[in-house]
Every structure is written in C-alpha cells, then in structure tokens.
XYZ file of C-alpha atoms in Angstrom:
560
model
C -0.002 0.023 0.051
C 2.819 2.320 0.915
C 4.432 1.743 -2.489
C 1.242 2.771 -4.219
C 1.101 6.053 -2.217
C 4.586 7.171 -3.374
C 4.582 10.420 -5.530
C 5.185 10.111 -9.282
C 8.748 10.973 -10.251
C 8.813 13.774 -12.960
C 11.977 13.796 -14.942
C 11.064 16.008 -17.867
C 9.746 19.558 -18.012
C 5.990 20.285 -17.620
C 4.200 20.155 -21.033
C 6.670 17.576 -22.540
C 4.873 15.128 -24.845
C 6.249 11.614 -24.677
C 4.682 8.683 -26.524
C 6.330 5.424 -26.504
C 6.116 1.660 -26.871
C 4.248 -0.302 -29.579
C 1.803 2.614 -30.204
C 4.761 4.883 -31.151
C 6.031 2.335 -33.763
C 2.534 1.990 -35.188
C 2.189 5.795 -35.480
C 5.622 5.989 -37.229
C 4.553 3.358 -39.749
C 1.287 5.056 -40.435
C 2.936 8.406 -41.112
C 5.466 6.767 -43.548
C 2.605 5.005 -45.395
C 0.814 8.337 -45.678
C 3.876 9.972 -47.151
C 4.313 7.022 -49.690
C 0.674 7.396 -50.681
C 1.380 10.926 -51.828
C 4.017 9.972 -54.382
C 2.581 6.506 -55.121
C 0.764 7.611 -58.307
C 3.712 9.190 -59.895
C 5.506 5.755 -60.439
C 6.089 4.511 -63.948
C 5.414 5.571 -67.676
C 1.737 6.120 -66.757
C 2.383 7.927 -63.626
C 0.428 11.106 -62.811
C 2.128 14.505 -61.980
C 1.666 16.552 -58.833
C 0.927 20.274 -58.815
C 2.477 21.851 -55.689
C 1.536 25.354 -54.795
C 3.801 26.956 -52.064
C 3.110 29.693 -49.630
C 4.967 32.351 -51.877
C 2.617 31.647 -54.721
C 4.914 29.457 -56.755
C 3.594 26.457 -58.654
C 5.661 23.476 -59.331
C 4.498 20.661 -61.578
C 6.592 17.525 -61.045
C 6.761 13.781 -61.509
C 10.164 13.440 -59.598
C 9.886 11.767 -56.228
C 12.730 13.833 -54.614
C 11.287 17.149 -55.786
C 7.853 16.389 -54.509
C 9.161 15.117 -51.126
C 11.288 18.275 -50.828
C 8.371 20.577 -51.455
C 5.876 18.947 -49.206
C 7.481 20.191 -46.200
C 6.867 17.242 -43.983
C 7.071 17.826 -40.275
C 6.554 14.438 -38.802
C 10.053 13.289 -37.575
C 9.846 9.671 -38.709
C 8.356 10.503 -42.113
C 11.227 12.950 -42.603
C 13.539 9.892 -42.840
C 11.757 8.976 -46.218
C 12.491 12.600 -47.389
C 16.199 11.873 -46.613
C 16.368 8.548 -48.465
C 14.669 10.189 -51.492
C 17.293 13.050 -51.509
C 20.207 10.543 -50.982
C 18.875 8.355 -53.965
C 18.614 11.561 -56.079
C 22.174 12.693 -55.289
C 23.803 9.232 -55.599
C 22.046 7.868 -58.581
C 19.586 10.512 -59.897
C 16.563 8.190 -60.569
C 14.543 5.778 -58.434
C 13.496 8.354 -55.961
C 9.906 7.257 -56.014
C 10.845 3.592 -55.950
C 12.870 3.972 -52.761
C 10.009 5.659 -50.828
C 7.622 3.110 -51.984
C 9.835 0.218 -50.864
C 10.577 1.709 -47.472
C 6.816 2.291 -46.907
C 5.880 -1.227 -47.965
C 8.679 -3.004 -45.837
C 7.039 -1.063 -42.935
C 3.542 -1.743 -43.916
C 4.498 -5.582 -44.063
C 6.055 -5.361 -40.577
C 2.946 -3.677 -39.127
C 0.905 -6.788 -38.385
C 3.868 -8.412 -36.599
C 4.429 -5.463 -34.502
C 0.652 -5.396 -33.599
C 1.004 -9.131 -32.504
C 3.847 -8.296 -30.102
C 6.858 -9.381 -32.232
C 9.992 -7.446 -30.975
C 10.977 -4.874 -33.786
C 14.636 -6.167 -33.495
C 13.605 -9.687 -34.629
C 12.091 -8.001 -37.699
C 15.136 -5.740 -38.253
C 17.502 -8.745 -38.169
C 15.556 -10.563 -40.766
C 15.214 -7.406 -43.002
C 18.825 -6.799 -42.999
C 19.591 -10.325 -44.021
C 16.971 -10.289 -46.783
C 18.215 -6.863 -47.899
C 21.839 -8.047 -48.357
C 20.560 -11.297 -50.203
C 18.441 -9.160 -52.560
C 21.418 -6.925 -53.412
C 23.631 -9.994 -53.945
C 20.935 -11.342 -56.350
C 20.642 -8.115 -58.321
C 24.439 -8.202 -58.974
C 24.156 -11.722 -60.144
C 21.349 -11.007 -62.554
C 22.871 -7.713 -63.881
C 24.195 -7.823 -67.553
C 27.476 -5.898 -68.362
C 27.591 -3.598 -71.286
C 31.389 -3.406 -71.144
C 33.607 -4.282 -74.231
C 31.006 -3.075 -76.815
C 31.848 -0.845 -79.737
C 31.041 2.808 -79.338
C 27.822 2.759 -81.424
C 26.525 -0.224 -79.536
C 27.261 1.349 -76.347
C 25.512 4.576 -77.340
C 22.480 2.640 -78.338
C 22.430 0.696 -74.945
C 22.959 3.904 -73.008
C 20.157 5.534 -74.966
C 17.784 2.695 -73.997
C 18.632 3.348 -70.190
C 17.950 7.083 -70.614
C 14.613 6.394 -72.639
C 13.592 4.052 -69.703
C 14.163 6.919 -67.252
C 12.380 9.525 -69.438
C 9.281 7.329 -70.219
C 7.821 8.056 -66.756
C 8.450 11.883 -67.084
C 6.574 14.774 -68.617
C 8.713 14.681 -71.744
C 8.147 10.880 -72.243
C 6.424 11.595 -75.638
C 9.818 12.600 -77.038
C 11.942 10.224 -75.047
C 13.993 8.983 -78.060
C 14.711 12.580 -79.142
C 16.033 13.453 -75.639
C 17.679 10.175 -74.907
C 20.125 10.474 -77.670
C 20.727 13.983 -76.767
C 21.602 13.095 -73.224
C 24.007 10.225 -74.267
C 25.907 12.624 -76.541
C 26.162 15.206 -73.774
C 27.356 12.756 -71.109
C 29.951 11.090 -73.674
C 31.099 14.600 -74.512
C 32.392 15.263 -70.961
C 34.332 11.972 -71.006
C 35.674 10.647 -67.715
C 35.145 13.934 -65.821
C 32.542 13.455 -63.071
C 31.585 17.058 -62.535
C 27.855 17.338 -63.451
C 28.227 21.153 -63.910
C 30.061 20.524 -67.096
C 26.804 19.845 -68.828
C 24.861 23.058 -68.848
C 21.139 23.313 -69.348
C 19.765 26.508 -70.626
C 16.034 27.278 -70.601
C 14.378 29.441 -73.295
C 10.476 29.615 -73.268
C 8.721 29.351 -76.528
C 8.837 26.857 -79.384
C 8.150 23.234 -79.039
C 10.213 20.386 -77.269
C 11.598 19.425 -80.674
C 13.270 22.845 -80.999
C 15.553 21.892 -78.168
C 19.222 21.279 -79.293
C 22.506 20.263 -78.014
C 25.681 22.208 -78.444
C 28.928 20.364 -78.303
C 30.584 23.082 -76.379
C 29.323 26.008 -74.465
C 26.332 28.328 -74.859
C 25.136 31.042 -72.586
C 22.806 34.111 -72.741
C 24.213 37.386 -74.005
C 25.474 39.237 -70.971
C 24.699 42.845 -70.105
C 26.614 45.144 -72.604
C 27.290 48.711 -73.115
C 27.354 50.972 -76.020
C 29.674 49.814 -78.774
C 28.737 46.218 -78.328
C 26.629 46.185 -81.699
C 29.710 47.214 -83.612
C 31.615 44.066 -82.628
C 31.859 41.154 -84.942
C 29.393 38.398 -83.901
C 30.995 35.526 -85.687
C 34.629 34.082 -85.731
C 36.274 30.947 -87.215
C 39.186 29.486 -84.989
C 39.455 32.517 -82.676
C 41.643 32.704 -79.554
C 39.793 33.187 -76.416
C 41.132 35.291 -73.380
C 39.369 34.499 -70.031
C 39.711 37.035 -67.302
C 38.662 37.596 -63.723
C 39.449 41.317 -63.643
C 37.402 44.537 -64.283
C 38.050 46.368 -67.468
C 36.649 49.818 -66.537
C 37.680 52.981 -64.911
C 37.628 52.365 -61.192
C 36.509 54.950 -58.654
C 38.891 55.502 -55.693
C 38.360 53.548 -52.551
C 36.753 55.197 -49.650
C 38.851 57.622 -47.695
C 41.378 57.882 -50.594
C 43.078 61.277 -50.216
C 45.501 63.047 -52.586
C 47.031 66.401 -51.610
C 48.326 68.651 -54.421
C 50.455 71.655 -54.058
C 49.872 72.692 -57.620
C 46.533 72.653 -59.392
C 48.144 71.506 -62.581
C 49.252 68.376 -61.077
C 45.550 67.265 -60.957
C 45.524 66.493 -64.677
C 48.504 64.079 -64.338
C 46.395 62.008 -61.800
C 43.481 61.894 -64.071
C 45.757 60.858 -66.974
C 47.312 58.125 -64.823
C 43.889 56.583 -64.277
C 43.255 56.494 -68.053
C 46.854 55.176 -68.705
C 46.079 52.200 -66.444
C 42.752 51.201 -68.293
C 44.350 51.782 -71.741
C 47.508 49.842 -70.746
C 45.266 46.832 -69.779
C 43.308 46.973 -73.103
C 46.464 47.157 -75.083
C 47.775 43.971 -73.490
C 44.538 42.297 -74.151
C 44.706 43.158 -77.911
C 48.399 42.321 -78.062
C 47.649 38.816 -76.738
C 46.106 38.035 -80.208
C 42.777 37.033 -78.578
C 39.616 37.763 -80.777
C 37.218 37.042 -77.847
C 37.658 38.436 -74.350
C 35.373 37.160 -71.517
C 35.505 38.354 -67.922
C 33.696 37.362 -64.795
C 33.705 41.007 -63.762
C 32.385 44.089 -65.612
C 33.765 45.274 -69.018
C 32.869 48.847 -69.251
C 31.652 51.131 -72.000
C 35.185 52.481 -72.683
C 36.646 48.849 -73.032
C 33.596 47.810 -75.198
C 34.015 50.603 -77.654
C 37.853 49.965 -77.697
C 37.358 46.292 -78.504
C 34.718 47.189 -81.143
C 37.199 49.462 -82.965
C 39.556 46.527 -83.174
C 37.184 43.876 -84.353
C 37.259 41.884 -80.925
C 34.294 40.523 -79.213
C 33.926 40.888 -75.486
C 31.476 39.945 -72.769
C 31.553 40.955 -69.088
C 29.787 39.636 -66.053
C 29.870 36.046 -67.432
C 28.794 33.757 -64.479
C 31.416 31.661 -62.774
C 29.891 28.419 -63.890
C 29.751 29.346 -67.564
C 33.339 30.880 -67.508
C 34.681 27.573 -66.016
C 32.747 25.492 -68.704
C 34.334 27.716 -71.423
C 37.794 27.082 -69.830
C 37.258 23.357 -69.749
C 36.029 23.297 -73.384
C 38.373 25.631 -75.058
C 41.608 24.618 -73.123
C 42.037 28.241 -71.799
C 42.941 29.332 -68.264
C 41.214 32.047 -66.328
C 43.677 34.931 -65.804
C 43.674 37.335 -62.858
C 46.102 39.729 -64.615
C 46.715 40.788 -68.199
C 50.435 41.010 -67.777
C 52.449 38.350 -69.713
C 49.583 36.762 -71.307
C 51.124 33.760 -73.333
C 49.508 31.630 -75.975
C 49.318 28.625 -73.605
C 46.693 30.339 -71.366
C 44.524 31.329 -74.468
C 41.598 29.001 -75.364
C 40.326 28.255 -78.908
C 37.391 26.779 -80.688
C 36.356 26.112 -84.255
C 33.316 28.435 -84.484
C 32.066 31.160 -82.242
C 28.754 32.912 -83.167
C 25.942 34.835 -81.441
C 22.595 33.294 -82.383
C 18.993 34.189 -81.610
C 17.129 31.560 -79.765
C 13.542 32.440 -79.096
C 13.577 35.879 -77.447
C 17.126 35.514 -76.228
C 20.580 35.990 -77.825
C 23.045 33.222 -77.151
C 26.825 33.199 -77.451
C 27.727 29.809 -78.656
C 31.280 28.164 -78.759
C 31.273 24.964 -80.747
C 33.942 22.528 -82.074
C 36.079 22.896 -78.988
C 39.424 21.015 -78.866
C 39.185 19.367 -75.455
C 35.408 19.072 -75.951
C 34.884 18.343 -72.143
C 31.603 20.070 -71.823
C 28.141 20.229 -73.598
C 25.081 22.389 -73.323
C 21.502 21.507 -73.776
C 19.207 24.336 -74.742
C 15.657 23.543 -73.810
C 12.465 24.943 -75.386
C 8.956 24.585 -74.466
C 5.582 26.378 -73.860
C 5.174 27.050 -70.252
C 7.951 27.922 -67.684
C 6.744 25.093 -65.311
C 6.903 22.668 -68.271
C 10.565 23.714 -68.953
C 11.399 23.409 -65.292
C 10.084 19.887 -65.185
C 11.773 19.101 -68.425
C 15.170 20.140 -66.759
C 14.507 17.905 -63.717
C 13.769 14.911 -66.066
C 16.915 15.534 -68.178
C 18.902 15.717 -64.822
C 17.682 12.229 -63.837
C 18.463 10.846 -67.308
C 22.031 12.383 -67.355
C 22.620 10.900 -63.865
C 21.424 7.527 -65.066
C 23.583 7.544 -68.193
C 26.689 8.628 -66.052
C 26.144 5.775 -63.701
C 25.669 3.290 -66.501
C 28.827 4.416 -68.153
C 30.817 4.083 -64.773
C 29.123 0.921 -63.538
C 28.246 -0.610 -66.938
C 25.872 -3.252 -65.658
C 22.071 -3.039 -66.374
C 19.023 -4.939 -65.068
C 15.534 -5.397 -66.768
C 13.036 -2.754 -65.652
C 9.108 -2.809 -65.563
C 9.195 -4.655 -62.268
C 11.000 -7.622 -63.598
C 14.085 -7.559 -61.344
C 11.710 -7.004 -58.296
C 9.670 -10.010 -59.132
C 12.717 -12.166 -59.650
C 14.322 -11.055 -56.221
C 10.835 -11.683 -54.651
C 10.841 -15.163 -55.928
C 14.272 -15.850 -54.835
C 13.686 -14.701 -51.335
C 10.467 -16.628 -51.064
C 12.380 -19.835 -51.965
C 15.041 -18.976 -49.434
C 12.442 -18.322 -46.710
C 11.314 -21.936 -47.044
C 14.797 -23.118 -45.926
C 14.614 -21.040 -42.677
C 13.282 -22.467 -39.422
C 11.521 -20.171 -36.907
C 9.842 -16.908 -37.139
C 12.267 -15.221 -39.458
C 10.751 -17.299 -42.251
C 7.692 -15.016 -41.982
C 9.660 -11.893 -41.903
C 11.796 -12.749 -45.098
C 8.617 -13.785 -46.799
C 7.117 -10.307 -45.863
C 10.195 -8.603 -47.344
C 9.767 -10.593 -50.525
C 6.051 -9.601 -50.685
C 6.917 -6.047 -50.210
C 9.113 -5.984 -53.345
C 5.952 -6.725 -55.399
C 4.801 -3.197 -54.682
C 6.698 -1.920 -57.840
C 5.021 -3.965 -60.475
C 1.724 -3.776 -58.708
C 1.940 0.131 -58.617
C 2.977 0.189 -62.326
C -0.283 -1.698 -63.097
C -2.461 0.371 -60.911
C -1.018 3.661 -62.350
C -1.642 2.400 -65.881
C -5.293 1.294 -65.037
C -4.577 -2.404 -65.483
C -5.811 -5.264 -63.189
C -2.842 -5.596 -60.762
C -3.856 -8.973 -59.354
C -4.201 -10.545 -62.796
C -0.809 -9.178 -64.057
C 1.002 -10.148 -60.852
C -0.320 -13.745 -60.973
C 0.959 -14.041 -64.607
C 4.314 -12.663 -63.522
C 4.629 -14.993 -60.431
C 3.818 -17.951 -62.685
C 6.321 -16.880 -65.388
C 9.088 -16.265 -62.885
C 8.390 -19.437 -60.989
C 8.755 -21.457 -64.226
C 12.566 -20.538 -64.114
C 12.808 -19.013 -67.641
C 11.048 -15.632 -66.998
C 13.598 -13.748 -65.065
C 13.420 -10.889 -67.416
C 9.643 -10.518 -67.631
C 7.980 -7.504 -66.319
C 4.823 -5.515 -66.787
C 4.028 -4.497 -70.343
C 2.679 -1.081 -70.104
C 1.270 -0.992 -73.598
C -0.835 -4.072 -73.661
C -1.530 -4.632 -69.911
C 0.033 -8.051 -70.005
C 3.505 -9.192 -69.333
C 6.576 -8.895 -71.653
C 10.315 -9.563 -71.614
C 11.553 -6.175 -70.425
C 15.100 -6.990 -71.646
C 13.928 -7.659 -75.215
C 11.830 -4.472 -75.049
C 14.783 -2.355 -74.024
C 13.208 -1.365 -70.707
C 16.490 -1.296 -68.833
C 18.009 0.519 -65.843
C 21.408 0.490 -64.310
C 21.858 -2.089 -61.561
C 23.189 0.621 -59.261
C 19.737 2.176 -59.147
C 18.191 -0.990 -57.860
C 20.869 -1.757 -55.450
C 20.906 1.709 -53.965
C 17.173 1.704 -53.701
C 16.946 -1.653 -51.860
C 19.801 -0.653 -49.563
C 18.377 2.738 -48.600
C 14.760 1.466 -48.249
C 16.009 -1.376 -45.893
C 18.044 0.982 -43.835
C 15.260 3.454 -43.496
C 12.584 0.877 -42.549
C 14.946 -0.686 -39.910
C 15.728 2.719 -38.537
C 12.003 3.620 -38.253
C 11.273 0.088 -36.655
C 13.873 0.665 -33.963
C 12.370 3.929 -32.723
C 10.025 3.295 -29.741
C 9.784 6.741 -28.191
C 9.551 10.395 -29.261
C 10.102 13.157 -26.911
C 8.810 16.668 -27.692
C 8.950 19.609 -25.468
C 6.913 22.544 -26.809
C 7.941 24.911 -24.112
C 11.681 24.422 -24.726
C 11.095 24.666 -28.406
C 9.202 27.944 -28.159
C 11.841 29.237 -25.791
C 14.692 28.504 -28.249
C 12.597 30.115 -31.053
C 12.179 33.306 -29.069
C 15.865 33.329 -28.176
C 16.923 32.902 -31.820
C 14.529 35.737 -32.863
C 15.860 38.024 -30.214
C 19.450 37.309 -31.340
C 18.569 37.927 -35.007
C 16.783 41.291 -34.183
C 19.790 42.490 -32.177
C 22.149 41.518 -35.066
C 19.868 42.959 -37.648
C 19.474 46.154 -35.627
C 23.243 46.554 -35.410
C 23.763 45.840 -39.088
C 21.199 48.473 -40.041
C 22.833 51.133 -37.837
C 26.207 50.412 -39.288
C 25.081 50.552 -42.789
C 23.132 53.768 -42.235
C 26.219 55.339 -40.664
C 28.536 54.462 -43.591
C 25.981 55.627 -46.025
C 25.939 59.147 -44.493
C 29.657 59.638 -44.998
C 30.706 62.077 -47.536
C 33.206 60.919 -50.226
C-alpha cells in the first residue's frame, strides 16, 4: 500500500509530450505510409504528376519523387527519414526516388501486423537486414554488363537506359529525341565526373523538338554597353582570353586622399587613371585574342575600344559558364593581363551569336578538349521547361552511372519479381519466425510491379499472377509489366533497362530506413523548450539585424 502512495517522479519539464512503446512504432509506420501514398501515383510511364503550390505563390508541376518530397514540407520526424532517403537516392544515382520511398513504406506496412501481434522490432530488423543483403547480391548476379561493346553499340544501349528513365516523365512523348541528346552530352564530358560541365539553358517558346545540343558552351548574351553592336558576332578559329578582372575606370576607394601643391598636377592624376585602363586593354589586344570574356564588368570604354579593333567581349559572365568555357576551349582564367602567353588562351572552331527564341546566345562549338556540352531547352510554359530540366537531370545521372558501372538490369518490375521469388524460396529453408519476416520482405518487393499496373489502369492482381507464374517457371527472369498491352513482356527484349546501381541503392536505402524507423519506440517533444529556443533565436537575430542597419546607415551618410 505504501508503495502505491509514493509520488510520481517527474524527469522532464512540464508540457513535454512523450509517446512510447508499440503505439509509437505504429504511429511512425502510419505516417510513412501516408507519405508514400502521396508519391505512389507518380511511378512509371503512366504515372500522374503533382501540382504543388507553395506559400510564396510559386507553382511546381513535377513527377520526380525527390522534388515532391522536398516541396511537401513534411513535419513528422519519422516521415522525414523518407524525405532523406529520396534526397540521397537523387544525389547518388539520380533516378528511382519514388521507388525508394515506396519500398521503404511497403517494408514497414508488411512489418505492421507483426508489431501489432507483439513481435519485438529487433527480430524484424535482423531478418530485414539479411533479406536486404541477399536481394542486393541477387541483383548483382542478374545484372548484365555492357562493357567491351563498340562505341555505336554502347551509345544505343545507354540511350535505352535514358529512354526508360524519361518514359515516366512529362517529356516521355519525345523520349528517343532527348535520350540520344543526353547520351551525346554525357559522352562529351568523357571521364570527368563534374555534373556542372553539362549546362542546361532554358528558353521559353517553341516546341520540345526545337531543343538542341551544343557540343561546347552556350550562354545568354550578358549585359553590354554601347559599342557592343559594332563588334563582330562570328569568328572561325578565334583565340579566347578568359579574365577575372574589371576592365573599366575604377573609382577610388573610400577615404582615398591626394594632396596637391599645384593645381596643374591634378591633370596628371586623371591621366594616370586613363593610362592604367588603356595599358590593360592594349595588353588584351596584343595577346592576339579575338574574344575576351570576364567574370567582372567590362565597361563602355573597353567595349568601344574592342569594337574598334574587331574584338568581341562579354563581361559579367557567370562563374559556372566561365569555368565551362575554360574546360571546353583549353584556356585558363587569368587574374592579370600582364605576360599573357599563348598557352593560357583557349580556342574553338566556331564562335557565333545566335537568336534563340527571345534571347541571344553566345555559342562556342567545335572545342578542342570538348569536355563540356550544353542542352538548350525549349517549351511552352515555364513550369513545363522546369520539369523538363529535372527529367533531363535524372536521365543524365542514369547515363553517367551506366557508363561508370556498366551493368544493367531489366526494368518494368521484372527484377523486383525475380528477387521476390528468390527470397520466397530462401524463406522456406529457414526455421523459426524469421521465415515469415523474409517472406514479408519478398512480398513487399512486389509493390513496384503492382503500382505500375495500378497507375496504368490495369488489373494488378491478374498481371501479378501471370508474373509470379512466369518467374516460378525458371525461364521468365526478365519478364515485367507490359505497359502498352496490360499483360507481361520480356523487359530486356523490349529495351526497358535501368542501371543495376539504381536498384541496389534503392533496396539498400529502403531497408536501412525501414529498420531505423522500426527501431524507434519513443518520441520526446517539449513545446515549451522549443518555443523558448525560437524566441531566443528571434531576439538574437533582431539584435544582430539592428546593429547591421545602424552600421549601414552610418556608412551611407559619410561624404566621399
């Protein structure tokens, strides 16, 4: 009796919300399933798009799992793990972001009845980890290498991979057109891994078919001064000088002070300023360069000076574009115009300024090192072009991965069904409870072909039964969903391919995420401490902001 009368021990602050135990695991699983239901319908060639309207009034139409997950602004802590795996899949492989979210949610959904029945989550986690590593091993066994083929064969195989990725996107109607463009762009950058060497420029107007690939660099005409129109707009085999300095008259720094004893000396100071700029411009001309690009401003004096000498110049070129010009033309960006030798100048076969839609573009083509490419995208609406850019990013990533890893697996749910069959067979050899858990893992893998059928409006049960029967016969390892007829077909023969690394990464990330969520049995949330932190941060920002404003105001009042 005395034990019952003891007061309750309070460890945490008043108002702290703690939920723990089985109910907490169930709550996390339900939250993750709800998130997966949001992106479920975007999977596959017949997937629907999502229109996301943010609080700033911006509208995004997308089919890309990672983009949707990022824009949803999910607050549930466990569901946020799904956002993270979608982001990691996007940065590592580029495609399969919806797949990874669906798989993770399905693993959790299959685990739910066991958790309800009182199975300890760690028993599930152990079996899931084993099943996950076996599935990855099986993918590696089934993968087909495209190494050792001729360049033409390799190009066509890579185009098939890109087309498979693009078939589920908004630009799926023109997948062959864009697939070959993507393959050419990736092969142009060679072994260099930097994604920013492939530029994508968006120009509203025209149709998708008006998009084109430049084997070199293209960027929008920069801000230019008077005299620009007198410069030549086309050169054959020009030398290119890349600078990171201003070519204009500079005003003196603050607090600069010159004391003169004789008013006539003032003219010599003004002349010195002009001599400095003219000296720089002379050195640019003497270098033999016909095109001068700078990351900083090229003023009106320099523009007219170059125009008089038949030299093209462009100032305020973005850092990214300047680096790509350097990589393509073999030039080096200079921070001084003294001693400009031939080795630091770039060159290309043709430079011209062309009109593309409403914009004027500076285009460098036929570059010697050719380690860069630019895709100029056209389309009707801005949202459409934005989505086309995201789709091409996925395709570029996929082709890069296929070039590097050079193994592919059949798509259309074929590989998922084959792994599922393999794990079911393995489960029969296991004694004890883990047989059920491995079986559940195998069943969860069927979510991909099932969702492909649902999104295309086919009878998923019917198609899955056909697939199970075909895979069980031992000769249908490459059979997946046929999106065109609603039956089953050999995905490999139909060129529905994806790099093995996409599947391996997806299974790995989904297994890790589901195990992590299952291992959490308590969430602690203290609204009071959160609000206190928020107020403290706001106070600090206000103090800092006030100081900044005072300082800025004081400086602005000073007379020069």
